XYZ file of C-alpha atoms in Angstrom:
218
model
C 225.600 113.408 133.528
C 224.248 112.134 136.839
C 220.605 111.618 137.565
C 220.770 114.427 140.124
C 221.737 116.877 137.416
C 218.582 115.981 135.430
C 216.267 117.106 138.215
C 214.368 120.195 137.191
C 215.372 119.782 133.539
C 212.665 121.201 131.241
C 212.632 119.866 127.634
C 212.561 122.393 124.822
C 209.529 122.913 122.588
C 211.265 121.041 119.764
C 211.838 118.053 122.047
C 208.181 118.092 123.108
C 207.054 118.071 119.487
C 209.431 115.223 118.650
C 208.264 113.135 121.600
C 204.621 113.715 120.711
C 205.168 111.845 117.431
C 205.565 108.617 119.375
C 202.801 109.189 121.917
C 199.716 107.014 121.535
C 196.778 109.443 121.281
C 193.850 109.157 123.642
C 190.627 107.837 122.112
C 188.683 110.786 120.691
C 184.962 110.892 121.312
C 182.892 112.202 118.408
C 179.328 113.248 119.132
C 177.410 112.281 116.004
C 174.115 113.359 117.502
C 170.932 111.317 117.382
C 170.484 108.949 114.421
C 168.633 110.316 111.424
C 165.087 108.950 111.126
C 164.049 106.892 108.128
C 160.888 109.006 107.751
C 159.869 112.482 108.872
C 156.086 112.176 108.852
C 155.509 114.568 105.931
C 154.047 114.550 102.439
C 156.819 116.171 100.450
C 158.588 115.872 97.092
C 161.802 117.505 95.906
C 163.255 117.906 92.404
C 167.050 117.689 92.034
C 169.456 118.356 89.161
C 172.165 115.890 88.160
C 173.336 117.491 84.897
C 171.849 119.471 81.956
C 170.043 116.361 80.676
C 169.094 114.511 83.872
C 166.848 115.371 86.823
C 165.655 113.296 89.773
C 162.671 113.401 92.102
C 162.698 112.186 95.716
C 159.662 112.080 97.951
C 158.068 110.903 101.160
C 154.369 110.274 101.728
C 154.037 109.696 105.453
C 152.036 112.776 106.428
C 148.635 111.099 106.250
C 147.455 112.172 102.788
C 147.309 108.621 101.455
C 145.248 107.465 104.402
C 142.792 110.345 104.014
C 142.312 109.556 100.322
C 141.789 105.856 101.061
C 139.217 106.750 103.720
C 137.037 108.321 101.037
C 135.600 104.934 100.220
C 136.527 104.925 96.518
C 136.492 101.255 95.407
C 138.930 101.810 92.531
C 142.480 100.575 92.875
C 144.866 103.506 93.510
C 147.589 104.266 90.951
C 150.472 106.452 92.041
C 151.593 109.061 89.526
C 154.203 111.747 88.933
C 153.416 114.821 86.841
C 156.570 116.507 85.541
C 155.945 119.999 84.167
C 158.298 121.741 81.737
C 157.532 125.296 82.825
C 159.725 126.862 80.140
C 157.793 125.232 77.271
C 154.422 124.923 79.052
C 154.047 121.155 78.721
C 153.969 118.133 81.039
C 154.174 114.349 81.170
C 152.536 111.904 83.613
C 154.444 108.838 84.794
C 152.894 105.863 86.610
C 155.069 104.707 89.504
C 155.260 101.874 92.012
C 153.521 102.729 95.321
C 156.646 101.644 97.225
C 159.074 103.797 95.211
C 160.586 106.934 96.734
C 162.586 108.333 93.800
C 162.449 108.593 90.017
C 164.810 109.829 87.284
C 163.904 111.751 84.132
C 165.637 112.881 80.967
C 165.571 116.662 80.712
C 166.333 119.595 78.424
C 169.187 122.007 79.230
C 168.441 125.551 80.438
C 164.873 124.655 81.433
C 162.635 125.153 84.490
C 160.933 122.029 85.843
C 158.514 121.213 88.647
C 157.080 117.862 89.693
C 153.980 116.709 91.576
C 153.077 113.379 93.103
C 149.566 112.072 93.480
C 147.133 109.199 93.374
C 144.684 108.393 90.595
C 141.525 106.499 91.533
C 139.171 105.974 88.635
C 138.402 109.348 87.059
C 139.736 111.269 90.066
C 143.287 112.561 90.496
C 144.489 113.591 93.949
C 147.721 115.591 93.787
C 149.362 115.337 97.185
C 152.600 117.329 97.009
C 154.316 119.784 94.659
C 158.071 120.259 94.410
C 160.381 123.215 94.139
C 161.206 124.685 90.712
C 164.544 123.341 89.459
C 166.487 124.892 86.584
C 168.816 122.721 84.510
C 172.135 124.320 83.526
C 173.104 125.086 79.954
C 175.184 122.558 78.016
C 177.007 125.171 75.932
C 180.063 127.314 76.430
C 179.431 130.270 78.730
C 178.923 133.644 77.055
C 180.857 135.278 79.905
C 184.512 135.262 78.852
C 187.406 136.685 80.854
C 189.990 137.996 78.376
C 192.808 137.493 80.899
C 192.262 133.730 81.010
C 190.989 133.188 77.481
C 192.191 130.118 75.569
C 192.890 130.630 71.880
C 192.943 128.466 68.803
C 193.749 124.781 69.191
C 193.737 124.834 73.014
C 190.203 126.199 73.074
C 189.114 123.725 70.422
C 190.574 120.743 72.315
C 188.835 121.865 75.514
C 185.478 121.984 73.738
C 186.017 118.614 72.081
C 186.748 117.068 75.486
C 183.252 118.141 76.518
C 181.632 116.574 73.394
C 181.144 119.967 71.735
C 179.942 119.595 68.135
C 181.486 122.506 66.240
C 179.632 122.054 62.945
C 176.264 121.653 64.659
C 176.834 124.717 66.832
C 177.825 126.899 63.869
C 174.872 125.744 61.805
C 172.235 126.195 64.522
C 173.478 129.380 66.204
C 175.206 131.415 63.516
C 174.743 130.118 60.002
C 171.064 131.021 59.623
C 171.608 134.760 60.169
C 174.948 135.001 58.360
C 174.359 133.277 55.061
C 177.005 135.364 53.327
C 179.703 134.138 55.690
C 181.349 130.816 54.958
C 181.607 128.039 57.532
C 185.368 128.504 57.476
C 184.996 132.121 58.528
C 182.575 131.144 61.279
C 184.991 128.560 62.593
C 187.905 130.976 62.448
C 185.963 133.584 64.426
C 184.782 131.067 67.011
C 188.318 129.902 67.784
C 190.110 133.252 67.457
C 191.027 135.929 69.937
C 188.412 138.205 68.371
C 185.626 136.327 70.138
C 185.464 137.838 73.632
C 181.718 137.576 74.159
C 178.563 136.378 72.478
C 177.718 139.962 71.480
C 180.662 140.957 69.294
C 180.982 137.838 67.159
C 178.660 139.241 64.482
C 180.728 142.383 64.160
C 183.906 140.343 63.876
C 182.370 138.129 61.203
C 181.093 141.112 59.236
C 184.602 142.494 59.017
C 185.923 139.116 57.914
C 183.291 138.750 55.206
C 182.979 142.289 53.845
C 186.095 144.126 55.035
C 186.385 146.907 57.565
C 185.529 149.644 55.054
C 188.719 151.499 55.857
C 190.835 152.863 53.041
C 194.597 152.964 53.139
């Protein structure tokens, strides 16, 4: 084919796609926006959840509260403190912290509401500067919402629980054994890992049938 015959030739879409594989792309400009500031000029503390047994506090004290407290003329040396409140059980702990710290980690209880405050103690006076949000730790037990369509039975369910460090004997003793003294641990275990257990509400009925019979006559 002569060069004259190629004039006006339009490549197909497939040829365009194939050629694009070998085309060096133009440099793409990404607008990342302005850089994030190190500080925001606020007195603020936030409480975050890592897992059912761990929570973390992060804070910033650049809104002027520390300077106003220092201007009061109190000669005592300031001690920075965190007050973590367990709202669910109505109790709290106070933790001394380094004045240059901006985060702290705590052990926590599952299924519990927490709130934290940060402040400065000077002598007999406590100045609480900022209070956090309320954070709720998740449960560390199997959900009581069970979808029968996707339910795992028997050994598969047991192996899934064991992979999550589930203690079968402890669970049965603390959650079921006290109110079902007439039912053996074997029966409890059988009910827990059987298809009869579809929710946390019908397990007692299932166990009653196992222990005392259904009452039906044949």
